[in-house]
mmCIF file of C-alpha atoms in Angstrom:
data_model
loop_
_atom_site.group_PDB
_atom_site.id
_atom_site.type_symbol
_atom_site.label_atom_id
_atom_site.label_comp_id
_atom_site.label_asym_id
_atom_site.label_seq_id
_atom_site.Cartn_x
_atom_site.Cartn_y
_atom_site.Cartn_z
ATOM 1 C CA MET A 744 -86.160 -54.464 -25.663
ATOM 2 C CA ASN A 745 -83.673 -53.160 -28.057
ATOM 3 C CA GLU A 746 -80.295 -52.197 -26.894
ATOM 4 C CA GLU A 747 -79.589 -48.559 -27.362
ATOM 5 C CA LYS A 748 -76.476 -47.918 -29.384
ATOM 6 C CA SER A 749 -73.556 -46.746 -27.413
ATOM 7 C CA PRO A 750 -70.258 -45.441 -28.559
ATOM 8 C CA PHE A 751 -68.707 -47.722 -26.037
ATOM 9 C CA ASN A 752 -70.305 -50.704 -27.634
ATOM 10 C CA GLU A 753 -69.224 -49.806 -31.051
ATOM 11 C CA PHE A 754 -65.592 -49.065 -29.886
ATOM 12 C CA ASN A 755 -63.259 -52.004 -30.619
ATOM 13 C CA TRP A 756 -61.090 -52.108 -27.648
ATOM 14 C CA ASP A 757 -58.842 -54.872 -28.944
ATOM 15 C CA SER A 758 -58.136 -53.223 -32.390
ATOM 16 C CA GLU A 759 -57.412 -49.861 -30.738
ATOM 17 C CA ILE A 760 -55.047 -51.199 -28.379
ATOM 18 C CA THR A 761 -53.085 -52.924 -31.165
ATOM 19 C CA ASP A 762 -53.207 -49.881 -33.470
ATOM 20 C CA VAL A 763 -51.896 -47.480 -30.840
ATOM 21 C CA ASP A 764 -48.409 -47.733 -29.476
ATOM 22 C CA PHE A 765 -49.197 -46.460 -25.987
ATOM 23 C CA PHE A 766 -45.585 -46.553 -24.764
ATOM 24 C CA GLY A 767 -44.335 -45.091 -28.034
ATOM 25 C CA GLU A 768 -46.655 -42.190 -27.768
ATOM 26 C CA ILE A 769 -45.484 -41.434 -24.290
ATOM 27 C CA GLN A 770 -41.897 -41.541 -25.366
ATOM 28 C CA LYS A 771 -42.632 -39.087 -28.167
ATOM 29 C CA ILE A 772 -44.344 -36.709 -25.736
ATOM 30 C CA GLN A 773 -41.299 -37.052 -23.395
ATOM 31 C CA GLU A 774 -39.052 -36.377 -26.233
ATOM 32 C CA LYS A 775 -40.785 -33.190 -27.165
ATOM 33 C CA VAL A 776 -42.035 -31.704 -23.882
ATOM 34 C CA PRO A 777 -38.883 -32.146 -21.766
ATOM 35 C CA GLU A 778 -36.936 -30.421 -24.554
ATOM 36 C CA LYS A 779 -38.963 -27.339 -24.246
ATOM 37 C CA GLU A 780 -39.199 -27.498 -20.549
ATOM 38 C CA GLU A 781 -35.388 -28.152 -20.288
ATOM 39 C CA LYS A 782 -34.748 -25.060 -22.394
ATOM 40 C CA LYS A 783 -37.090 -23.042 -20.171
ATOM 41 C CA GLU A 784 -35.369 -24.519 -17.145
ATOM 42 C CA GLU A 785 -31.980 -23.710 -18.479
ATOM 43 C CA GLU A 786 -33.036 -20.185 -19.391
ATOM 44 C CA LYS A 787 -34.692 -19.929 -15.963
ATOM 45 C CA SER A 788 -31.523 -21.298 -14.386
ATOM 46 C CA LYS A 789 -29.364 -18.744 -16.232
ATOM 47 C CA GLU A 790 -31.644 -15.882 -15.308
ATOM 48 C CA GLU A 791 -31.606 -17.104 -11.717
ATOM 49 C CA LYS A 792 -27.739 -17.248 -11.693
ATOM 50 C CA ILE A 793 -27.545 -13.719 -13.224
ATOM 51 C CA GLU A 794 -30.067 -12.422 -10.637
ATOM 52 C CA GLU A 795 -28.274 -14.206 -7.867
ATOM 53 C CA GLU A 796 -24.998 -12.727 -8.942
ATOM 54 C CA LYS A 797 -26.415 -9.287 -9.261
ATOM 55 C CA ILE A 798 -27.884 -9.576 -5.763
ATOM 56 C CA PHE A 799 -24.588 -10.765 -4.497
ATOM 57 C CA GLU A 800 -22.671 -7.969 -6.198
ATOM 58 C CA ASP A 801 -25.221 -5.356 -4.847
ATOM 59 C CA LEU A 802 -24.745 -6.801 -1.239
ATOM 60 C CA ILE A 803 -20.972 -6.561 -1.574
ATOM 61 C CA GLU A 804 -21.147 -2.995 -2.955
ATOM 62 C CA GLU A 805 -23.580 -2.018 -0.256
ATOM 63 C CA GLN A 806 -21.262 -3.495 2.377
ATOM 64 C CA GLU A 807 -18.258 -1.742 0.936
ATOM 65 C CA GLU A 808 -20.245 1.541 0.897
ATOM 66 C CA ASN A 809 -21.276 1.123 4.470
ATOM 67 C CA SER A 810 -17.785 0.208 5.516
ATOM 68 C CA SER A 811 -16.361 3.153 3.590
ATOM 69 C CA GLU A 812 -18.861 5.448 5.275
ATOM 70 C CA THR A 813 -17.805 4.247 8.668
ATOM 71 C CA LEU A 814 -14.108 4.834 7.765
ATOM 72 C CA GLU A 815 -14.749 8.180 6.232
ATOM 73 C CA LYS A 816 -17.099 9.513 8.977
ATOM 74 C CA PRO A 817 -15.159 12.102 11.001
ATOM 75 C CA SER A 818 -14.557 11.459 14.676
ATOM 76 C CA THR A 819 -16.539 14.119 16.491
ATOM 77 C CA GLY A 820 -14.488 13.307 19.530
ATOM 78 C CA LEU A 821 -11.143 13.734 17.950
ATOM 79 C CA LYS A 822 -10.761 17.363 18.639
ATOM 80 C CA ASP A 823 -12.033 17.014 22.192
ATOM 81 C CA SER A 824 -9.513 14.284 22.825
ATOM 82 C CA LEU A 825 -6.688 16.389 21.280
ATOM 83 C CA GLN A 826 -7.704 19.287 23.464
ATOM 84 C CA TYR A 827 -7.551 17.085 26.639
ATOM 85 C CA LEU A 828 -4.014 15.907 25.691
ATOM 86 C CA ILE A 829 -2.944 19.483 25.353
ATOM 87 C CA GLU A 830 -4.431 20.458 28.677
ATOM 88 C CA GLN A 831 -2.582 17.654 30.365
ATOM 89 C CA GLY A 832 0.631 18.718 28.859
ATOM 90 C CA ILE A 833 1.049 15.526 26.765
ATOM 91 C CA ILE A 834 0.990 17.413 23.505
ATOM 92 C CA GLU A 835 2.198 21.080 23.141
ATOM 93 C CA LEU A 836 1.162 23.684 20.578
ATOM 94 C CA ASP A 837 3.412 26.362 19.235
ATOM 95 C CA GLU A 838 3.028 29.774 20.874
ATOM 96 C CA ASN A 839 -0.181 31.553 19.813
ATOM 97 C CA GLU A 840 -1.300 28.441 17.916
ATOM 98 C CA GLU A 841 -4.928 27.521 18.244
ATOM 99 C CA LEU A 842 -6.810 24.293 17.199
ATOM 100 C CA PRO A 843 -8.534 24.556 13.934
ATOM 101 C CA GLU A 844 -12.372 24.058 13.718
ATOM 102 C CA SER A 845 -11.948 20.556 12.270
ATOM 103 C CA VAL A 846 -9.110 18.184 13.198
ATOM 104 C CA ASP A 847 -8.097 15.687 10.562
ATOM 105 C CA ASN A 848 -5.625 12.864 10.529
ATOM 106 C CA ASP A 849 -2.993 14.890 8.737
ATOM 107 C CA TYR A 850 -3.209 17.779 11.246
ATOM 108 C CA LEU A 851 -3.207 15.191 14.222
ATOM 109 C CA THR A 852 0.019 13.521 12.737
ATOM 110 C CA ASP A 853 1.729 16.876 12.251
ATOM 111 C CA ILE A 854 0.933 18.190 15.746
ATOM 112 C CA ILE A 855 2.077 14.925 17.364
ATOM 113 C CA ASP A 856 5.384 15.030 15.280
ATOM 114 C CA LYS A 857 6.039 18.613 16.461
ATOM 115 C CA SER A 858 5.440 17.680 20.128
ATOM 116 C CA ILE A 859 7.748 14.657 20.038
ATOM 117 C CA GLU A 860 10.395 16.880 18.257
ATOM 118 C CA LYS A 861 10.094 19.412 21.315
ATOM 119 C CA ARG A 862 10.469 16.669 23.913
ATOM 120 C CA PHE A 863 13.312 15.193 21.963
ATOM 121 C CA GLU A 864 15.106 18.647 21.952
ATOM 122 C CA GLU A 865 14.439 18.896 25.545
ATOM 123 C CA SER A 866 15.903 15.595 26.469
ATOM 124 C CA ILE A 867 19.258 16.137 24.796
ATOM 125 C CA LYS A 868 19.869 19.768 25.609
ATOM 126 C CA ASN A 869 22.361 19.014 28.253
ATOM 127 C CA LEU A 870 24.578 16.696 26.174
ATOM 128 C CA PRO A 871 27.903 17.680 24.603
ATOM 129 C CA GLU A 872 27.475 19.597 21.338
ATOM 130 C CA ASP A 873 29.026 16.979 19.095
ATOM 131 C CA LEU A 874 26.930 14.193 20.600
ATOM 132 C CA LYS A 875 23.814 16.407 20.438
ATOM 133 C CA ASN A 876 24.411 17.026 16.686
ATOM 134 C CA ILE A 877 25.029 13.359 16.038
ATOM 135 C CA ILE A 878 21.808 12.354 17.581
ATOM 136 C CA LYS A 879 19.901 15.042 15.724
ATOM 137 C CA TYR A 880 21.437 14.118 12.341
ATOM 138 C CA VAL A 881 20.465 10.479 12.781
ATOM 139 C CA ASN A 882 17.004 11.202 14.320
ATOM 140 C CA ASN A 883 16.316 13.208 11.130
ATOM 141 C CA GLY A 884 17.019 10.197 8.985
ATOM 142 C CA GLY A 885 20.779 10.735 8.419
ATOM 143 C CA SER A 886 23.316 7.858 8.475
ATOM 144 C CA LEU A 887 25.426 7.482 11.607
ATOM 145 C CA GLU A 888 28.323 6.439 9.373
ATOM 146 C CA ASP A 889 28.075 9.696 7.420
ATOM 147 C CA ILE A 890 28.024 11.941 10.486
ATOM 148 C CA ILE A 891 30.990 10.030 12.113
ATOM 149 C CA THR A 892 32.842 10.518 8.858
ATOM 150 C CA ILE A 893 32.293 14.297 9.011
ATOM 151 C CA LEU A 894 33.442 14.390 12.615
ATOM 152 C CA SER A 895 36.541 12.298 11.981
ATOM 153 C CA GLU A 896 37.709 14.058 8.748
ATOM 154 C CA SER A 897 40.227 16.270 10.901
ATOM 155 C CA SER A 898 41.321 13.302 13.072
ATOM 156 C CA GLU A 899 44.898 14.787 13.149
ATOM 157 C CA LEU A 900 43.805 17.557 15.423
ATOM 158 C CA SER A 901 41.806 17.178 18.566
ATOM 159 C CA GLU A 902 39.646 20.055 19.990
ATOM 160 C CA ASP A 903 41.077 19.613 23.454
ATOM 161 C CA ILE A 904 44.733 19.838 22.266
ATOM 162 C CA ASP A 905 46.963 21.564 24.680
ATOM 163 C CA LEU A 906 48.158 24.846 22.945
ATOM 164 C CA SER A 907 50.407 25.905 25.798
ATOM 165 C CA ASP A 908 52.737 23.260 24.338
ATOM 166 C CA GLU A 909 54.920 24.821 21.579
ATOM 167 C CA SER A 910 54.933 21.585 19.618
ATOM 168 C CA ASN A 911 51.150 21.497 19.578
ATOM 169 C CA GLN A 912 51.233 25.083 18.409
ATOM 170 C CA GLU A 913 53.543 24.024 15.393
ATOM 171 C CA LYS A 914 51.460 20.911 14.766
ATOM 172 C CA VAL A 915 48.127 23.088 14.567
ATOM 173 C CA LEU A 916 49.783 25.620 12.273
ATOM 174 C CA ARG A 917 51.279 22.979 9.994
ATOM 175 C CA TYR A 918 48.015 21.165 9.586
ATOM 176 C CA LEU A 919 45.877 24.293 9.051
ATOM 177 C CA LEU A 920 48.284 25.896 6.607
ATOM 178 C CA LYS A 921 48.299 22.617 4.721
ATOM 179 C CA GLN A 922 44.587 22.631 4.549
ATOM 180 C CA GLU A 923 44.798 26.277 3.067
ATOM 181 C CA GLY A 924 47.003 24.871 0.220
ATOM 182 C CA GLU A 925 50.466 26.110 1.343
ATOM 183 C CA ASP A 926 53.471 23.919 0.398
ATOM 184 C CA ASP A 927 55.850 22.585 2.977
ATOM 185 C CA GLU A 928 58.602 25.144 2.452
ATOM 186 C CA ILE A 929 56.420 28.119 3.093
ATOM 187 C CA ILE A 930 54.696 26.472 6.055
ATOM 188 C CA GLU A 931 58.158 25.881 7.824
ATOM 189 C CA ALA A 932 59.190 29.494 6.900
ATOM 190 C CA ASN A 933 55.992 30.921 8.461
ATOM 191 C CA ILE A 934 56.464 28.760 11.552
ATOM 192 C CA GLU A 935 60.076 29.969 11.980
ATOM 193 C CA PHE A 936 59.050 33.598 11.512
ATOM 194 C CA LEU A 937 56.321 33.405 14.109
ATOM 195 C CA LYS A 938 58.568 31.630 16.591
ATOM 196 C CA ASP A 939 61.216 34.434 16.085
ATOM 197 C CA SER A 940 58.579 37.157 16.372
ATOM 198 C CA GLY A 941 56.978 35.588 19.464
ATOM 199 C CA LYS A 942 53.608 35.257 17.809
ATOM 200 C CA LEU A 943 53.466 31.541 17.358
ATOM 201 C CA ALA A 944 51.145 30.954 20.275
ATOM 202 C CA ALA A 945 48.759 33.820 19.534
ATOM 203 C CA ILE A 946 48.427 32.975 15.746
ATOM 204 C CA SER A 947 48.100 29.237 16.253
ATOM 205 C CA GLU A 948 45.395 29.753 18.792
ATOM 206 C CA LYS A 949 43.544 32.174 16.595
ATOM 207 C CA LYS A 950 43.571 29.818 13.576
ATOM 208 C CA PHE A 951 42.776 26.868 15.850
ATOM 209 C CA GLU A 952 39.624 28.744 17.177
ATOM 210 C CA LYS A 953 38.514 29.547 13.644
ATOM 211 C CA TRP A 954 38.924 26.001 12.675
ATOM 212 C CA LYS A 955 36.755 24.862 15.626
ATOM 213 C CA ASN A 956 34.050 27.274 14.770
ATOM 214 C CA ASP A 957 34.212 26.373 11.021
ATOM 215 C CA LYS A 958 33.931 22.662 11.907
ATOM 216 C CA LYS A 959 30.997 23.274 14.386
ATOM 217 C CA THR A 960 29.246 25.370 11.668
ATOM 218 C CA GLU A 961 29.736 22.692 9.100
ATOM 219 C CA LEU A 962 28.288 19.971 11.484
ATOM 220 C CA GLU A 963 25.324 22.292 12.275
ATOM 221 C CA MET A 964 24.619 22.769 8.650
ATOM 222 C CA GLU A 965 24.717 19.070 7.922
ATOM 223 C CA VAL A 966 22.290 18.584 10.741
ATOM 224 C CA GLU A 967 20.077 21.389 9.606
ATOM 225 C CA ASN A 968 20.152 20.147 5.974
ATOM 226 C CA GLN A 969 19.281 16.715 7.099
ATOM 227 C CA LYS A 970 16.229 18.193 9.062
ATOM 228 C CA LYS A 971 15.088 20.086 5.910
ATOM 229 C CA GLN A 972 15.484 17.072 3.921
ATOM 230 C CA LYS A 973 13.256 15.103 6.281
ATOM 231 C CA GLN A 974 10.700 17.877 6.270
ATOM 232 C CA LEU A 975 10.807 17.934 2.463
ATOM 233 C CA LEU A 976 10.304 14.132 2.297
ATOM 234 C CA LYS A 977 7.385 14.500 4.624
ATOM 235 C CA GLU A 978 5.790 17.183 2.553
ATOM 236 C CA ASN A 979 6.382 15.169 -0.666
ATOM 237 C CA GLN A 980 4.855 12.178 1.045
ATOM 238 C CA ILE A 981 1.688 14.048 2.172
ATOM 239 C CA LYS A 982 1.330 15.407 -1.352
ATOM 240 C CA PHE A 983 1.873 12.099 -2.974
ATOM 241 C CA LYS A 984 -0.793 10.516 -0.737
ATOM 242 C CA LYS A 985 -3.134 13.395 -1.477
ATOM 243 C CA ASP A 986 -2.641 12.881 -5.285
ATOM 244 C CA ILE A 987 -3.316 9.146 -5.035
ATOM 245 C CA SER A 988 -6.538 9.791 -2.856
ATOM 246 C CA GLU A 989 -7.761 12.306 -5.321
ATOM 247 C CA TYR A 990 -6.994 10.140 -8.341
ATOM 248 C CA LEU A 991 -8.761 7.090 -6.774
ATOM 249 C CA SER A 992 -11.879 9.243 -5.793
ATOM 250 C CA SER A 993 -12.434 9.974 -9.419
ATOM 251 C CA ASN A 994 -11.392 6.628 -10.939
ATOM 252 C CA ASN A 995 -13.013 3.466 -9.830
ATOM 253 C CA GLU A 996 -11.258 1.485 -12.442
ATOM 254 C CA ILE A 997 -7.543 1.495 -13.266
ATOM 255 C CA LYS A 998 -5.950 -0.511 -16.223
ATOM 256 C CA GLY A 999 -9.148 -2.631 -16.275
ATOM 257 C CA LEU A 1000 -8.975 -3.302 -12.461
ATOM 258 C CA THR A 1001 -11.991 -2.241 -10.349
ATOM 259 C CA ILE A 1002 -11.221 -0.234 -7.264
ATOM 260 C CA SER A 1003 -13.662 -0.862 -4.420
ATOM 261 C CA LYS A 1004 -14.598 1.849 -1.770
ATOM 262 C CA ASN A 1005 -12.455 0.120 0.929
ATOM 263 C CA GLU A 1006 -9.506 0.061 -1.542
ATOM 264 C CA GLU A 1007 -10.032 3.867 -2.340
ATOM 265 C CA LYS A 1008 -9.782 4.536 1.348
ATOM 266 C CA GLU A 1009 -6.938 2.141 2.199
ATOM 267 C CA LEU A 1010 -4.600 2.245 -0.816
ATOM 268 C CA PRO A 1011 -3.241 5.748 -0.393
ATOM 269 C CA SER A 1012 -1.852 4.940 3.061
ATOM 270 C CA TYR A 1013 -0.715 1.538 2.035
ATOM 271 C CA ILE A 1014 1.325 2.997 -0.787
ATOM 272 C CA SER A 1015 2.711 6.319 0.826
ATOM 273 C CA ASP A 1016 2.897 6.060 4.555
ATOM 274 C CA THR A 1017 6.382 5.075 5.727
ATOM 275 C CA SER A 1018 5.185 3.099 8.695
ATOM 276 C CA ILE A 1019 7.607 0.101 8.364
ATOM 277 C CA LYS A 1020 10.970 0.657 10.148
ATOM 278 C CA LEU A 1021 13.932 -1.396 8.883
ATOM 279 C CA GLN A 1022 16.847 -2.723 10.922
ATOM 280 C CA ASP A 1023 19.121 -0.016 9.685
ATOM 281 C CA GLY A 1024 16.727 2.608 10.788
ATOM 282 C CA ARG A 1025 15.225 3.515 7.356
ATOM 283 C CA GLN A 1026 11.408 3.625 7.085
ATOM 284 C CA ILE A 1027 9.402 2.354 4.068
ATOM 285 C CA THR A 1028 5.792 1.951 3.181
ATOM 286 C CA PRO A 1029 3.859 -1.361 3.596
ATOM 287 C CA PHE A 1030 3.668 -1.489 -0.250
ATOM 288 C CA TYR A 1031 7.433 -1.474 -0.587
ATOM 289 C CA ARG A 1032 7.726 -4.076 2.151
ATOM 290 C CA ASP A 1033 5.391 -6.410 0.368
ATOM 291 C CA LEU A 1034 7.090 -5.692 -2.890
ATOM 292 C CA PHE A 1035 10.452 -6.727 -1.482
ATOM 293 C CA GLU A 1036 8.955 -9.781 0.081
ATOM 294 C CA ALA A 1037 7.393 -10.715 -3.253
ATOM 295 C CA LEU A 1038 10.707 -10.471 -4.991
ATOM 296 C CA LYS A 1039 11.904 -13.275 -2.902
ATOM 297 C CA ASP A 1040 9.474 -15.739 -4.494
ATOM 298 C CA ARG A 1041 10.293 -17.122 -7.898
ATOM 299 C CA GLU A 1042 6.697 -17.436 -9.129
ATOM 300 C CA LYS A 1043 5.833 -13.848 -7.920
ATOM 301 C CA ILE A 1044 8.840 -12.465 -9.733
ATOM 302 C CA ILE A 1045 7.859 -14.146 -12.924
ATOM 303 C CA ALA A 1046 4.138 -12.907 -12.534
ATOM 304 C CA LEU A 1047 5.420 -9.400 -11.800
ATOM 305 C CA ALA A 1048 7.879 -9.470 -14.809
ATOM 306 C CA LYS A 1049 4.978 -10.673 -17.138
ATOM 307 C CA ILE A 1050 2.659 -7.706 -15.881
ATOM 308 C CA ILE A 1051 5.439 -5.128 -16.105
ATOM 309 C CA LYS A 1052 6.543 -6.356 -19.524
ATOM 310 C CA SER A 1053 3.022 -6.041 -20.927
ATOM 311 C CA ASP A 1054 2.871 -2.505 -19.484
ATOM 312 C CA PHE A 1055 0.042 -3.493 -17.119
ATOM 313 C CA ASP A 1056 -2.110 -4.758 -19.914
ATOM 314 C CA PHE A 1057 -4.578 -7.180 -18.167
ATOM 315 C CA SER A 1058 -6.735 -7.728 -21.299
ATOM 316 C CA SER A 1059 -5.164 -11.244 -21.884
ATOM 317 C CA MET A 1060 -5.766 -12.109 -18.201
ATOM 318 C CA LYS A 1061 -9.414 -10.960 -18.320
ATOM 319 C CA LYS A 1062 -9.884 -12.845 -21.674
ATOM 320 C CA ASN A 1063 -8.497 -16.018 -20.016
ATOM 321 C CA ILE A 1064 -10.821 -15.670 -16.979
ATOM 322 C CA VAL A 1065 -13.923 -15.135 -19.336
ATOM 323 C CA THR A 1066 -12.968 -18.174 -21.444
ATOM 324 C CA LYS A 1067 -12.653 -20.284 -18.292
ATOM 325 C CA GLN A 1068 -15.946 -19.122 -17.022
ATOM 326 C CA THR A 1069 -17.481 -19.705 -20.403
ATOM 327 C CA GLN A 1070 -16.095 -23.219 -20.653
ATOM 328 C CA LYS A 1071 -17.311 -23.979 -17.236
ATOM 329 C CA LEU A 1072 -20.838 -22.740 -18.092
ATOM 330 C CA LYS A 1073 -20.764 -24.848 -21.334
ATOM 331 C CA GLU A 1074 -19.745 -27.915 -19.398
ATOM 332 C CA GLU A 1075 -22.556 -27.363 -16.923
ATOM 333 C CA ILE A 1076 -25.123 -27.096 -19.756
ATOM 334 C CA GLN A 1077 -23.834 -30.153 -21.417
ATOM 335 C CA ARG A 1078 -23.920 -32.019 -18.306
ATOM 336 C CA GLN A 1079 -27.611 -30.881 -17.764
ATOM 337 C CA GLU A 1080 -28.363 -31.853 -21.416
ATOM 338 C CA LYS A 1081 -26.867 -35.281 -20.985
ATOM 339 C CA SER A 1082 -28.859 -35.795 -17.797
ATOM 340 C CA THR A 1083 -31.987 -34.774 -19.523
ATOM 341 C CA ASP A 1084 -31.348 -37.121 -22.466
ATOM 342 C CA LYS A 1085 -30.782 -39.860 -20.302
ATOM 343 C CA ARG A 1086 -34.005 -39.322 -18.381
ATOM 344 C CA SER A 1087 -36.001 -38.800 -21.548
ATOM 345 C CA SER A 1088 -34.625 -42.095 -23.066
ATOM 346 C CA GLN A 1089 -36.067 -44.209 -20.369
ATOM 347 C CA LYS A 1090 -39.613 -45.489 -21.168
ATOM 348 C CA THR A 1091 -42.241 -44.520 -18.645
ATOM 349 C CA ARG A 1092 -44.360 -47.495 -17.502
ATOM 350 C CA LEU A 1093 -48.125 -47.245 -17.430
ATOM 351 C CA ILE A 1094 -48.194 -47.805 -13.610
ATOM 352 C CA ASP A 1095 -45.865 -44.750 -13.356
ATOM 353 C CA LEU A 1096 -48.454 -42.559 -14.960
ATOM 354 C CA LEU A 1097 -51.347 -43.741 -12.735
#
């Protein structure tokens, strides 16, 4: 029986094994395939990173929007709460004044300030007039030193001087005539004439009363001017805050810096609200407080100087950040390439493929 020819019989196993470098072929395959696969993996890795960053940014933006909506959402109970405080006599409205349809923070702050002012006026009404004016002046932001200076400008005379004494009558006339610009010779002549005519007491008292009234009027004007200045500062502060709010609402990027929704809501108050009280009684904004604190730090001073000197040009800073990020990405890619080259350079054993 003749054996049927078979391709297996005709195949020279020994010669094929010697002619084919099995491990060499595997290495060639590894050198080609992983390179393409690595590129795909790198591209995929980059795409995944970009996608992750996008998702992360979207989540942050969504959180900020939700937070902003919560902050901006008007309190439906604000007007009812204010109405309750009014009914309890804690807050007082002006005569014939009614609550508006919507009560916002600005209105609430204003009505609380007015109520505090009324209670303040009520609490000092029985004090001596001079003391009352001093307290009002300082309460409106004036300096205690300034108001004391005004009161002590005429220290040579006292409001409770005894004018029944002729020597005090002469003292008052000498001082007041001197204030009017008269020289010593004329002053003495006037005093002698009034003494001889018996009018010294009447004239000195008349001039003294006028002096007291003028002094009182001057002090009241100082107090009123300080009150007007305080009100003007308040109005300017409200306007300044409103301008910042409007600008931020229409600009989400300033000098290359992105403004988040939370920052859009918080920055106007941070910059303009004088909520920080200093030891000397002055009030400043949180922004100025933090600025003054920053000026105590050498590194922060240098950083601020650099920013201001460049006219707030952040392009170099952004370029530096991008360069660092790019360098970091390059290093990561190089690290992956080295890792891939190291793996591909290792020969795979036949047993590893089985």
